[in-house]
mmCIF file of C-alpha atoms and ligand atoms in Angstrom:
data_model
loop_
_atom_site.group_PDB
_atom_site.id
_atom_site.type_symbol
_atom_site.label_atom_id
_atom_site.label_comp_id
_atom_site.label_asym_id
_atom_site.label_seq_id
_atom_site.Cartn_x
_atom_site.Cartn_y
_atom_site.Cartn_z
ATOM 1 C CA MET W 173 -18.912 24.416 -10.779
ATOM 2 C CA ALA W 174 -18.342 20.939 -9.383
ATOM 3 C CA ARG W 175 -17.527 18.319 -11.991
ATOM 4 C CA PRO W 176 -20.082 15.535 -12.236
ATOM 5 C CA VAL W 177 -19.066 12.144 -10.799
ATOM 6 C CA THR W 178 -19.162 9.717 -13.690
ATOM 7 C CA GLY W 179 -17.435 6.665 -12.288
ATOM 8 C CA PRO W 180 -13.877 7.642 -13.140
ATOM 9 C CA ALA W 181 -11.056 5.209 -13.785
ATOM 10 C CA SER W 182 -9.739 5.892 -10.292
ATOM 11 C CA VAL W 183 -12.326 3.579 -8.759
ATOM 12 C CA ALA W 184 -11.458 0.773 -11.101
ATOM 13 C CA VAL W 185 -8.702 -0.825 -9.006
ATOM 14 C CA GLY W 186 -10.946 -1.336 -6.019
ATOM 15 C CA ASP W 187 -13.807 -2.365 -8.200
ATOM 16 C CA GLN W 188 -11.802 -5.114 -9.816
ATOM 17 C CA LEU W 189 -11.169 -6.924 -6.555
ATOM 18 C CA PRO W 190 -12.931 -10.291 -6.445
ATOM 19 C CA GLY W 191 -15.841 -10.593 -4.028
ATOM 20 C CA SER W 192 -15.355 -12.754 -0.957
ATOM 21 C CA GLY W 193 -16.485 -16.361 -1.440
ATOM 22 C CA ILE W 194 -16.936 -16.712 2.346
ATOM 23 C CA ARG W 195 -19.063 -13.548 2.581
ATOM 24 C CA GLU W 196 -21.489 -15.044 0.003
ATOM 25 C CA ILE W 197 -22.187 -17.947 2.399
ATOM 26 C CA VAL W 198 -22.323 -15.663 5.458
ATOM 27 C CA ASN W 199 -24.927 -13.457 3.735
ATOM 28 C CA LEU W 200 -27.015 -16.465 2.844
ATOM 29 C CA ALA W 201 -26.783 -17.901 6.382
ATOM 30 C CA LEU W 202 -27.912 -14.523 7.792
ATOM 31 C CA THR W 203 -31.144 -14.737 5.801
ATOM 32 C CA LEU W 204 -32.042 -18.029 7.613
ATOM 33 C CA ASP W 205 -33.451 -18.635 11.043
ATOM 34 C CA PRO W 206 -30.367 -18.675 13.275
ATOM 35 C CA ALA W 207 -31.640 -21.774 15.078
ATOM 36 C CA SER W 208 -31.730 -23.676 11.818
ATOM 37 C CA VAL W 209 -28.153 -23.342 10.642
ATOM 38 C CA ALA W 210 -24.847 -24.460 12.246
ATOM 39 C CA ARG W 211 -22.462 -21.655 11.446
ATOM 40 C CA LEU W 212 -19.054 -23.150 10.732
ATOM 41 C CA GLU W 213 -17.884 -20.810 7.941
ATOM 42 C CA ILE W 214 -16.326 -17.955 9.916
ATOM 43 C CA GLY W 215 -12.707 -17.658 11.004
ATOM 44 C CA GLU W 216 -13.343 -15.728 14.155
ATOM 45 C CA PRO W 217 -12.912 -17.032 17.715
ATOM 46 C CA ASP W 218 -16.205 -17.651 19.441
ATOM 47 C CA PHE W 219 -14.724 -16.753 22.804
ATOM 48 C CA ARG W 220 -15.097 -13.422 24.550
ATOM 49 C CA THR W 221 -12.001 -11.313 25.030
ATOM 50 C CA PRO W 222 -10.775 -12.211 28.552
ATOM 51 C CA GLY W 223 -12.147 -9.849 31.216
ATOM 52 C CA HIS W 224 -8.846 -8.460 32.463
ATOM 53 C CA ILE W 225 -8.073 -7.205 28.955
ATOM 54 C CA VAL W 226 -11.445 -5.427 28.637
ATOM 55 C CA GLU W 227 -11.000 -3.860 32.074
ATOM 56 C CA ALA W 228 -7.561 -2.469 31.270
ATOM 57 C CA ALA W 229 -8.969 -0.925 28.105
ATOM 58 C CA HIS W 230 -11.868 0.565 30.003
ATOM 59 C CA LEU W 231 -9.566 2.147 32.562
ATOM 60 C CA ARG W 232 -7.336 3.588 29.817
ATOM 61 C CA ALA W 233 -10.339 5.071 28.019
ATOM 62 C CA LEU W 234 -11.472 6.713 31.291
ATOM 63 C CA ALA W 235 -8.026 8.164 31.848
ATOM 64 C CA GLY W 236 -8.081 9.791 28.404
ATOM 65 C CA VAL W 237 -6.584 8.658 25.125
ATOM 66 C CA GLY W 238 -5.244 10.269 22.001
ATOM 67 C CA TYR W 239 -2.925 9.657 19.126
ATOM 68 C CA THR W 240 0.151 7.648 19.942
ATOM 69 C CA GLN W 241 3.434 7.438 18.043
ATOM 70 C CA SER W 242 2.695 6.207 14.522
ATOM 71 C CA ALA W 243 4.463 2.909 15.249
ATOM 72 C CA GLY W 244 2.447 2.493 18.494
ATOM 73 C CA LEU W 245 3.038 3.125 22.205
ATOM 74 C CA ALA W 246 6.718 2.709 23.107
ATOM 75 C CA GLU W 247 5.650 0.750 26.204
ATOM 76 C CA LEU W 248 3.732 -1.732 24.093
ATOM 77 C CA ARG W 249 6.504 -2.091 21.491
ATOM 78 C CA ALA W 250 8.983 -2.769 24.314
ATOM 79 C CA LEU W 251 6.741 -5.605 25.537
ATOM 80 C CA LEU W 252 6.430 -6.923 21.994
ATOM 81 C CA ALA W 253 10.205 -6.867 21.513
ATOM 82 C CA GLU W 254 10.530 -8.802 24.764
ATOM 83 C CA ARG W 255 8.008 -11.389 23.618
ATOM 84 C CA ILE W 256 9.734 -11.814 20.255
ATOM 85 C CA LEU W 257 13.095 -12.253 21.975
ATOM 86 C CA ALA W 258 11.642 -14.859 24.326
ATOM 87 C CA VAL W 259 9.905 -16.831 21.570
ATOM 88 C CA SER W 260 12.396 -16.526 18.698
ATOM 89 C CA GLY W 261 15.685 -15.488 20.227
ATOM 90 C CA VAL W 262 15.877 -12.469 17.907
ATOM 91 C CA ALA W 263 16.597 -9.128 19.608
ATOM 92 C CA TYR W 264 14.672 -6.223 18.059
ATOM 93 C CA GLU W 265 14.779 -2.653 19.219
ATOM 94 C CA PRO W 266 11.231 -1.568 20.082
ATOM 95 C CA ASP W 267 11.411 0.882 17.133
ATOM 96 C CA ASP W 268 11.690 -2.062 14.758
ATOM 97 C CA VAL W 269 8.342 -3.429 15.907
ATOM 98 C CA ILE W 270 5.388 -1.587 14.437
ATOM 99 C CA VAL W 271 1.901 -1.870 15.942
ATOM 100 C CA THR W 272 -0.802 -2.177 13.272
ATOM 101 C CA ALA W 273 -4.592 -2.320 13.010
ATOM 102 C CA GLY W 274 -4.618 -6.132 13.042
ATOM 103 C CA GLY W 275 -2.601 -8.525 10.969
ATOM 104 C CA VAL W 276 -4.370 -7.373 7.872
ATOM 105 C CA GLN W 277 -2.986 -3.830 8.246
ATOM 106 C CA ALA W 278 0.463 -5.209 8.960
ATOM 107 C CA CYS W 279 0.271 -6.826 5.500
ATOM 108 C CA SER W 280 -0.931 -3.629 3.928
ATOM 109 C CA LEU W 281 1.813 -1.647 5.645
ATOM 110 C CA VAL W 282 4.540 -3.945 4.425
ATOM 111 C CA MET W 283 3.164 -3.960 0.893
ATOM 112 C CA SER W 284 2.768 -0.197 0.768
ATOM 113 C CA ALA W 285 6.376 0.183 1.954
ATOM 114 C CA LEU W 286 7.813 -2.335 -0.519
ATOM 115 C CA LEU W 287 5.737 -2.944 -3.608
ATOM 116 C CA SER W 288 5.706 -1.128 -6.935
ATOM 117 C CA PRO W 289 3.217 -1.801 -9.688
ATOM 118 C CA GLY W 290 4.300 -4.865 -11.663
ATOM 119 C CA ASP W 291 6.189 -6.523 -8.811
ATOM 120 C CA GLU W 292 5.375 -10.151 -8.293
ATOM 121 C CA VAL W 293 4.462 -11.620 -4.896
ATOM 122 C CA LEU W 294 4.490 -15.360 -4.198
ATOM 123 C CA VAL W 295 1.431 -16.451 -2.222
ATOM 124 C CA PRO W 296 0.194 -19.832 -1.060
ATOM 125 C CA ASP W 297 -2.805 -21.426 -2.746
ATOM 126 C CA PRO W 298 -5.071 -22.002 -0.873
ATOM 127 C CA ALA W 299 -4.522 -18.880 1.329
ATOM 128 C CA TRP W 300 -6.258 -16.209 3.286
ATOM 129 C CA PRO W 301 -7.844 -14.182 0.442
ATOM 130 C CA ASN W 302 -6.744 -10.764 1.731
ATOM 131 C CA TYR W 303 -3.120 -11.335 0.524
ATOM 132 C CA GLU W 304 -4.152 -11.291 -3.063
ATOM 133 C CA MET W 305 -6.631 -8.453 -2.570
ATOM 134 C CA LEU W 306 -3.914 -6.293 -1.077
ATOM 135 C CA ILE W 307 -1.373 -7.271 -3.702
ATOM 136 C CA GLN W 308 -3.790 -6.280 -6.431
ATOM 137 C CA LEU W 309 -4.562 -2.993 -4.689
ATOM 138 C CA HIS W 310 -0.897 -2.185 -4.920
ATOM 139 C CA GLY W 311 -0.791 -2.893 -8.664
ATOM 140 C CA ALA W 312 1.381 -5.879 -7.997
ATOM 141 C CA ILE W 313 0.882 -9.436 -9.269
ATOM 142 C CA PRO W 314 0.130 -12.466 -7.080
ATOM 143 C CA VAL W 315 1.868 -15.670 -8.175
ATOM 144 C CA ARG W 316 0.467 -18.713 -6.465
ATOM 145 C CA TYR W 317 2.432 -21.695 -5.155
ATOM 146 C CA PRO W 318 0.359 -24.794 -4.422
ATOM 147 C CA LEU W 319 -0.367 -26.360 -1.059
ATOM 148 C CA LEU W 320 -1.499 -29.869 -1.956
ATOM 149 C CA LEU W 321 -3.524 -32.161 0.297
ATOM 150 C CA SER W 322 -1.337 -35.080 -0.911
ATOM 151 C CA ALA W 323 1.731 -33.235 0.518
ATOM 152 C CA GLY W 324 -0.014 -32.409 3.802
ATOM 153 C CA TYR W 325 -0.394 -28.800 2.542
ATOM 154 C CA VAL W 326 3.342 -28.296 2.891
ATOM 155 C CA PRO W 327 4.794 -26.263 -0.002
ATOM 156 C CA ASP W 328 7.530 -27.666 -2.176
ATOM 157 C CA PRO W 329 10.517 -25.286 -1.925
ATOM 158 C CA GLU W 330 11.672 -26.273 -5.398
ATOM 159 C CA VAL W 331 8.318 -25.306 -6.880
ATOM 160 C CA ILE W 332 8.652 -21.938 -5.127
ATOM 161 C CA ARG W 333 12.164 -21.580 -6.633
ATOM 162 C CA SER W 334 10.786 -22.298 -10.121
ATOM 163 C CA LEU W 335 8.207 -19.509 -9.758
ATOM 164 C CA ILE W 336 10.695 -16.790 -8.878
ATOM 165 C CA THR W 337 11.425 -14.275 -11.649
ATOM 166 C CA ASP W 338 13.441 -11.101 -11.750
ATOM 167 C CA ARG W 339 10.231 -9.283 -10.835
ATOM 168 C CA THR W 340 9.576 -11.236 -7.627
ATOM 169 C CA LYS W 341 9.823 -8.863 -4.678
ATOM 170 C CA LEU W 342 8.087 -10.680 -1.830
ATOM 171 C CA LEU W 343 7.195 -14.163 -0.723
ATOM 172 C CA ILE W 344 4.453 -14.849 1.799
ATOM 173 C CA VAL W 345 4.517 -17.888 4.052
ATOM 174 C CA ASN W 346 1.818 -18.687 6.576
ATOM 175 C CA SER W 347 2.164 -21.253 9.346
ATOM 176 C CA PRO W 348 -0.023 -22.383 10.983
ATOM 177 C CA GLY W 349 -1.989 -21.919 7.832
ATOM 178 C CA ASN W 350 -5.405 -20.555 7.025
ATOM 179 C CA PRO W 351 -7.313 -22.413 5.630
ATOM 180 C CA THR W 352 -5.205 -25.610 5.821
ATOM 181 C CA GLY W 353 -4.299 -25.792 9.524
ATOM 182 C CA ALA W 354 -0.890 -27.034 8.451
ATOM 183 C CA VAL W 355 2.183 -26.309 10.601
ATOM 184 C CA LEU W 356 5.291 -26.199 8.453
ATOM 185 C CA ASP W 357 8.340 -28.017 9.636
ATOM 186 C CA GLN W 358 11.544 -26.120 10.345
ATOM 187 C CA THR W 359 13.441 -27.680 7.447
ATOM 188 C CA THR W 360 10.844 -26.536 4.940
ATOM 189 C CA ILE W 361 10.720 -22.995 6.399
ATOM 190 C CA ARG W 362 14.480 -22.757 6.286
ATOM 191 C CA GLN W 363 14.642 -23.974 2.684
ATOM 192 C CA ILE W 364 11.989 -21.472 1.615
ATOM 193 C CA VAL W 365 13.724 -18.563 3.355
ATOM 194 C CA GLU W 366 17.108 -19.565 1.917
ATOM 195 C CA ILE W 367 15.710 -19.773 -1.622
ATOM 196 C CA ALA W 368 14.112 -16.314 -1.217
ATOM 197 C CA VAL W 369 17.327 -14.774 0.148
ATOM 198 C CA GLU W 370 19.470 -16.300 -2.647
ATOM 199 C CA ASN W 371 17.161 -14.641 -5.124
ATOM 200 C CA ASP W 372 16.986 -11.297 -3.389
ATOM 201 C CA VAL W 373 13.338 -11.790 -2.414
ATOM 202 C CA LEU W 374 11.988 -10.625 0.928
ATOM 203 C CA VAL W 375 9.838 -12.902 3.068
ATOM 204 C CA LEU W 376 6.706 -11.951 4.998
ATOM 205 C CA SER W 377 6.044 -14.737 7.534
ATOM 206 C CA ASP W 378 2.412 -14.597 8.672
ATOM 207 C CA GLU W 379 2.359 -16.181 12.115
ATOM 208 C CA VAL W 380 -0.950 -14.857 13.409
ATOM 209 C CA TYR W 381 -1.892 -18.375 14.619
ATOM 210 C CA ASP W 382 1.481 -18.928 16.312
ATOM 211 C CA GLU W 383 -0.084 -19.658 19.713
ATOM 212 C CA ILE W 384 -2.773 -21.965 18.374
ATOM 213 C CA ILE W 385 -0.634 -24.999 17.679
ATOM 214 C CA PHE W 386 -1.362 -28.610 18.718
ATOM 215 C CA ALA W 387 1.677 -30.300 17.136
ATOM 216 C CA GLY W 388 4.919 -28.882 15.795
ATOM 217 C CA THR W 389 6.444 -25.472 16.433
ATOM 218 C CA PRO W 390 5.796 -21.920 15.329
ATOM 219 C CA ALA W 391 7.469 -21.017 12.026
ATOM 220 C CA ASN W 392 9.640 -18.391 13.677
ATOM 221 C CA ALA W 393 11.037 -17.475 10.258
ATOM 222 C CA ILE W 394 12.674 -14.251 11.500
ATOM 223 C CA ALA W 395 15.229 -16.373 13.375
ATOM 224 C CA ILE W 396 16.529 -17.752 10.059
ATOM 225 C CA ASP W 397 17.401 -14.389 8.555
ATOM 226 C CA PRO W 398 16.102 -11.300 10.318
ATOM 227 C CA GLU W 399 17.561 -9.007 7.630
ATOM 228 C CA HIS W 400 15.301 -10.466 4.947
ATOM 229 C CA VAL W 401 12.286 -11.776 6.863
ATOM 230 C CA MET W 402 9.463 -9.829 8.415
ATOM 231 C CA GLY W 403 7.368 -11.448 11.105
ATOM 232 C CA LEU W 404 3.649 -10.723 11.129
ATOM 233 C CA TYR W 405 1.630 -11.307 14.315
ATOM 234 C CA SER W 406 -1.729 -10.456 15.752
ATOM 235 C CA PHE W 407 -3.754 -10.349 18.977
ATOM 236 C CA SER W 408 -6.960 -11.316 17.071
ATOM 237 C CA LYS W 409 -6.753 -15.101 17.203
ATOM 238 C CA THR W 410 -4.503 -15.622 20.241
ATOM 239 C CA TYR W 411 -6.569 -13.591 22.666
ATOM 240 C CA ALA W 412 -9.966 -13.582 20.925
ATOM 241 C CA MET W 413 -9.445 -9.923 20.117
ATOM 242 C CA THR W 414 -10.555 -9.637 16.516
ATOM 243 C CA GLY W 415 -12.657 -6.597 17.226
ATOM 244 C CA TRP W 416 -9.849 -4.669 18.886
ATOM 245 C CA ARG W 417 -7.771 -4.567 15.720
ATOM 246 C CA VAL W 418 -4.215 -4.946 17.027
ATOM 247 C CA GLY W 419 -1.397 -6.704 15.198
ATOM 248 C CA TYR W 420 2.286 -6.028 14.711
ATOM 249 C CA VAL W 421 5.172 -6.527 12.427
ATOM 250 C CA ALA W 422 8.817 -7.123 13.294
ATOM 251 C CA ALA W 423 11.054 -5.864 10.521
ATOM 252 C CA PRO W 424 14.767 -5.359 9.704
ATOM 253 C CA ARG W 425 16.307 -2.089 10.825
ATOM 254 C CA TRP W 426 16.823 -0.901 7.232
ATOM 255 C CA LEU W 427 13.069 -0.833 6.754
ATOM 256 C CA ARG W 428 12.367 1.236 9.875
ATOM 257 C CA PRO W 429 12.183 4.687 8.236
ATOM 258 C CA ALA W 430 9.860 3.493 5.476
ATOM 259 C CA LEU W 431 7.540 1.588 7.819
ATOM 260 C CA TRP W 432 7.219 4.497 10.245
ATOM 261 C CA LYS W 433 6.439 6.991 7.475
ATOM 262 C CA VAL W 434 3.973 4.681 5.723
ATOM 263 C CA GLN W 435 2.202 3.870 8.992
ATOM 264 C CA GLU W 436 1.800 7.541 9.667
ATOM 265 C CA ALA W 437 0.287 8.014 6.220
ATOM 266 C CA LEU W 438 -2.063 5.055 6.519
ATOM 267 C CA VAL W 439 -3.443 5.201 10.081
ATOM 268 C CA SER W 440 -1.452 7.835 12.075
ATOM 269 C CA SER W 441 -1.708 5.425 14.998
ATOM 270 C CA VAL W 442 -3.732 2.426 16.173
ATOM 271 C CA SER W 443 -6.433 3.099 18.764
ATOM 272 C CA GLU W 444 -4.808 3.767 22.141
ATOM 273 C CA VAL W 445 -7.645 1.909 23.895
ATOM 274 C CA SER W 446 -6.768 -1.157 21.869
ATOM 275 C CA GLN W 447 -3.066 -0.763 22.504
ATOM 276 C CA ALA W 448 -3.774 -0.693 26.246
ATOM 277 C CA ALA W 449 -5.828 -3.847 25.833
ATOM 278 C CA ALA W 450 -2.943 -5.481 23.992
ATOM 279 C CA MET W 451 -0.538 -4.612 26.885
ATOM 280 C CA ALA W 452 -2.932 -6.227 29.362
ATOM 281 C CA ALA W 453 -3.127 -9.284 27.133
ATOM 282 C CA LEU W 454 0.644 -9.649 27.099
ATOM 283 C CA ARG W 455 0.954 -9.095 30.885
ATOM 284 C CA GLY W 456 -1.949 -11.380 31.688
ATOM 285 C CA GLY W 457 -0.056 -14.646 31.410
ATOM 286 C CA PRO W 458 -0.769 -17.728 29.311
ATOM 287 C CA ALA W 459 -3.822 -19.187 31.135
ATOM 288 C CA SER W 460 -6.572 -17.801 28.951
ATOM 289 C CA VAL W 461 -4.691 -18.630 25.779
ATOM 290 C CA ALA W 462 -3.997 -22.145 26.964
ATOM 291 C CA ALA W 463 -7.688 -22.674 27.773
ATOM 292 C CA MET W 464 -8.804 -21.535 24.302
ATOM 293 C CA ARG W 465 -6.136 -23.646 22.626
ATOM 294 C CA GLU W 466 -7.355 -26.706 24.509
ATOM 295 C CA SER W 467 -10.915 -26.049 23.420
ATOM 296 C CA TYR W 468 -9.871 -25.851 19.766
ATOM 297 C CA ARG W 469 -7.908 -29.091 20.164
ATOM 298 C CA ILE W 470 -10.911 -30.909 21.606
ATOM 299 C CA ARG W 471 -13.083 -29.647 18.726
ATOM 300 C CA ARG W 472 -10.458 -30.583 16.173
ATOM 301 C CA ASP W 473 -10.293 -34.121 17.574
ATOM 302 C CA LEU W 474 -14.084 -34.396 17.424
ATOM 303 C CA VAL W 475 -14.147 -33.412 13.733
ATOM 304 C CA VAL W 476 -11.198 -35.588 12.746
ATOM 305 C CA ARG W 477 -12.759 -38.590 14.542
ATOM 306 C CA ARG W 478 -16.168 -38.170 12.885
ATOM 307 C CA LEU W 479 -14.728 -37.706 9.424
ATOM 308 C CA ALA W 480 -12.407 -40.733 9.884
ATOM 309 C CA VAL W 481 -15.419 -42.896 10.863
ATOM 310 C CA ALA W 482 -17.200 -41.658 7.721
ATOM 311 C CA GLY W 483 -14.145 -42.686 5.653
ATOM 312 C CA ILE W 484 -13.307 -39.173 4.424
ATOM 313 C CA PRO W 485 -9.576 -38.807 4.042
ATOM 314 C CA LEU W 486 -8.052 -35.629 5.326
ATOM 315 C CA LYS W 487 -4.921 -34.082 6.756
ATOM 316 C CA GLU W 488 -5.289 -33.595 10.467
ATOM 317 C CA PRO W 489 -4.688 -29.915 11.186
ATOM 318 C CA GLU W 490 -1.817 -29.202 13.555
ATOM 319 C CA GLY W 491 -2.667 -25.571 14.235
ATOM 320 C CA ALA W 492 -5.067 -22.666 13.664
ATOM 321 C CA PHE W 493 -8.754 -23.561 13.942
ATOM 322 C CA TYR W 494 -9.812 -24.967 10.660
ATOM 323 C CA VAL W 495 -10.271 -28.421 9.052
ATOM 324 C CA MET W 496 -10.166 -28.896 5.276
ATOM 325 C CA ILE W 497 -12.577 -31.495 3.954
ATOM 326 C CA PRO W 498 -12.141 -32.959 0.484
ATOM 327 C CA LEU W 499 -15.162 -33.363 -1.748
ATOM 328 C CA SER W 500 -15.580 -35.773 -4.640
ATOM 329 C CA PRO W 501 -12.664 -34.946 -7.012
ATOM 330 C CA GLY W 502 -13.497 -31.887 -9.162
ATOM 331 C CA ALA W 503 -16.707 -30.997 -7.243
ATOM 332 C CA ASP W 504 -17.382 -27.273 -7.104
ATOM 333 C CA SER W 505 -17.044 -26.265 -3.448
ATOM 334 C CA ARG W 506 -19.021 -23.076 -3.929
ATOM 335 C CA LEU W 507 -22.045 -24.976 -5.206
ATOM 336 C CA ALA W 508 -21.607 -27.487 -2.420
ATOM 337 C CA CYS W 509 -21.673 -24.743 0.204
ATOM 338 C CA LEU W 510 -24.731 -23.158 -1.342
ATOM 339 C CA GLU W 511 -26.533 -26.484 -1.058
ATOM 340 C CA LEU W 512 -25.238 -27.187 2.417
ATOM 341 C CA VAL W 513 -26.336 -23.922 3.856
ATOM 342 C CA THR W 514 -29.971 -24.744 2.912
ATOM 343 C CA GLU W 515 -29.456 -28.080 4.664
ATOM 344 C CA GLY W 516 -28.517 -26.313 7.841
ATOM 345 C CA VAL W 517 -24.702 -26.107 7.850
ATOM 346 C CA ALA W 518 -22.629 -23.141 6.708
ATOM 347 C CA LEU W 519 -19.040 -23.915 5.562
ATOM 348 C CA ALA W 520 -16.492 -21.940 3.591
ATOM 349 C CA PRO W 521 -15.792 -23.069 -0.009
ATOM 350 C CA GLY W 522 -12.197 -23.975 -0.814
ATOM 351 C CA SER W 523 -12.581 -21.902 -3.983
ATOM 352 C CA ALA W 524 -12.657 -18.766 -1.774
ATOM 353 C CA PHE W 525 -8.993 -19.391 -1.047
ATOM 354 C CA GLY W 526 -7.595 -19.910 -4.538
ATOM 355 C CA ASP W 527 -7.722 -22.679 -7.223
ATOM 356 C CA VAL W 528 -6.066 -25.635 -5.586
ATOM 357 C CA ALA W 529 -8.760 -26.278 -2.991
ATOM 358 C CA PHE W 530 -11.582 -25.816 -5.527
ATOM 359 C CA ASP W 531 -12.981 -29.228 -4.430
ATOM 360 C CA GLN W 532 -12.497 -28.877 -0.707
ATOM 361 C CA LEU W 533 -14.468 -27.261 2.150
ATOM 362 C CA ARG W 534 -13.194 -25.398 5.164
ATOM 363 C CA LEU W 535 -14.833 -26.090 8.464
ATOM 364 C CA SER W 536 -14.098 -23.585 11.237
ATOM 365 C CA LEU W 537 -13.641 -24.866 14.776
ATOM 366 C CA SER W 538 -14.725 -21.528 16.232
ATOM 367 C CA ALA W 539 -18.102 -22.773 17.389
ATOM 368 C CA SER W 540 -19.275 -24.871 20.376
ATOM 369 C CA GLU W 541 -18.893 -28.623 20.311
ATOM 370 C CA GLU W 542 -22.657 -28.888 20.197
ATOM 371 C CA THR W 543 -22.843 -26.695 17.045
ATOM 372 C CA ILE W 544 -19.996 -28.532 15.449
ATOM 373 C CA SER W 545 -21.630 -31.895 16.118
ATOM 374 C CA LEU W 546 -24.923 -30.705 14.648
ATOM 375 C CA GLY W 547 -23.155 -29.267 11.598
ATOM 376 C CA LEU W 548 -21.281 -32.534 11.099
ATOM 377 C CA ASP W 549 -24.501 -34.570 11.269
ATOM 378 C CA ARG W 550 -25.887 -32.459 8.429
ATOM 379 C CA LEU W 551 -22.690 -32.386 6.398
ATOM 380 C CA LEU W 552 -22.152 -36.123 6.685
ATOM 381 C CA ALA W 553 -25.759 -36.946 5.749
ATOM 382 C CA TRP W 554 -25.344 -34.781 2.606
ATOM 383 C CA TYR W 555 -21.913 -36.218 1.909
ATOM 384 C CA GLU W 556 -23.215 -39.793 2.041
ATOM 385 C CA ARG W 557 -26.276 -39.000 -0.060
ATOM 386 C CA THR W 558 -24.320 -37.200 -2.789
ATOM 387 C CA GLY W 559 -20.992 -39.010 -2.719
ATOM 388 C CA GLY W 560 -19.275 -35.887 -1.491
ATOM 389 C CA GLY W 561 -20.963 -33.693 -4.058
ATOM 390 C CA ALA W 562 -20.307 -35.960 -7.079
ATOM 391 C CA HIS W 563 -23.246 -34.269 -8.898
ATOM 392 C CA LEU W 564 -21.344 -30.951 -8.679
ATOM 393 C CA VAL W 565 -18.414 -32.150 -10.762
ATOM 394 C CA GLY W 566 -18.423 -30.459 -14.139
ATOM 395 C CA GLU W 567 -16.217 -27.450 -13.886
ATOM 396 C CA PRO W 568 -12.753 -28.151 -15.248
ATOM 397 C CA VAL W 569 -10.329 -29.003 -12.460
ATOM 398 C CA PRO W 570 -7.687 -26.304 -12.320
ATOM 399 C CA ALA W 571 -4.294 -27.359 -13.610
ATOM 400 C CA THR W 572 -2.678 -27.228 -10.227
ATOM 401 C CA GLY W 573 -5.641 -28.684 -8.412
ATOM 402 C CA GLU W 574 -6.157 -31.994 -6.779
ATOM 403 C CA HIS W 575 -8.470 -33.354 -4.167
HETATM 404 C C1 LIG G 899 -3.604 -16.100 7.856
HETATM 405 C C2 LIG G 899 -4.201 -14.825 8.405
HETATM 406 N N1 LIG G 899 -3.383 -13.777 8.536
HETATM 407 C C3 LIG G 899 -3.850 -12.600 9.000
HETATM 408 C C4 LIG G 899 -5.141 -12.444 9.389
HETATM 409 C C5 LIG G 899 -5.550 -11.090 9.897
HETATM 410 O O1 LIG G 899 -6.242 -11.084 11.084
HETATM 411 P P1 LIG G 899 -6.364 -9.740 11.900
HETATM 412 O O2 LIG G 899 -6.346 -8.587 10.913
HETATM 413 O O3 LIG G 899 -7.659 -9.808 12.609
HETATM 414 O O4 LIG G 899 -5.193 -9.728 12.832
HETATM 415 C C6 LIG G 899 -6.050 -13.521 9.281
HETATM 416 C C7 LIG G 899 -7.486 -13.377 9.618
HETATM 417 O O5 LIG G 899 -8.289 -14.236 9.408
HETATM 418 C C8 LIG G 899 -5.556 -14.772 8.799
HETATM 419 O O6 LIG G 899 -6.316 -15.865 8.710
#
């Protein structure tokens, strides 16, 4: 007789994951008349995937598709190794580049290959929330290092050093950063990598926004020490291909057997249709990427100008497609977002990304200039009326927090 399902302990790990603070706002926005709310909360390009990419995928699907090698099509991995060599100067064999179901699955692959319960992983705060979710799913412990507005959201390598213990296994860096838009300078990246290597800690460098940079250069952390650094990339943001789910990771040779086996266990292989699309994207040249980058830059300039006129101090983002907006010191960004959405503008609360940006909002540039302008009108009217949400101060400001 089948045993009754009673909610066993085995579901507890997934159950304990925190809910998404961005999703809460999305769900609320979806209940409203679409014409009444400027949606600036989501981190997804508003562009269509370029036509030549879609066509290549279509043709591949018509020709017949199936499983590929677990690490991805050899032809695609050869193209990726070429790209990495051109961009970073590091020569990988195609077998050391693993195709994944987006950047998120590249993270999950690396963590499944490396982490044991109780290991510590250093993560930025604020950061893309999925890092911590995945770390927790692996029974490991996220240890946050702060990205302070006063420091331009650039981490202090010495603070990172002070957080390393004998249980630290992995350190995650992300440049250009989500949600900060900060592009880390080469000296900082080098210092961070060197500190990690000195302490026998591996580095996962999340560079999924590496082609959406307005000032500065990609982190290119693999070039500093390819034996200890893994580079994480994605087609999602660069080519407006979020829905195709293709990313990849470049890893040291010694990790190859583990990554191949784990990828087989996790996904067997990424959709061949999507891999064909990725090849077309790489072969298609830089024009479509350049056009999208220019649109993001124009939108960023628009937001920065309007906020400067309103006297709101911020760090101008140098990459990705987000702008962080400080509230009144100590104001609860979640409550601010809940109010703002009813006023017709949806934004992401800084609290969705950790503790440090508790009193900041993230505005996404992935909407038309018209929508961004409308959202800014509403945000700035609220900001002026409330003093940047001064009535929402009350929660204790986290120890590491600032505004
Ligand atoms: C910093 C960062 N890394 C990775 C990802 C993963 O994106 P995808 O799985 O679509 O490649 C995202 C998505 O928002 C991100 O912001």
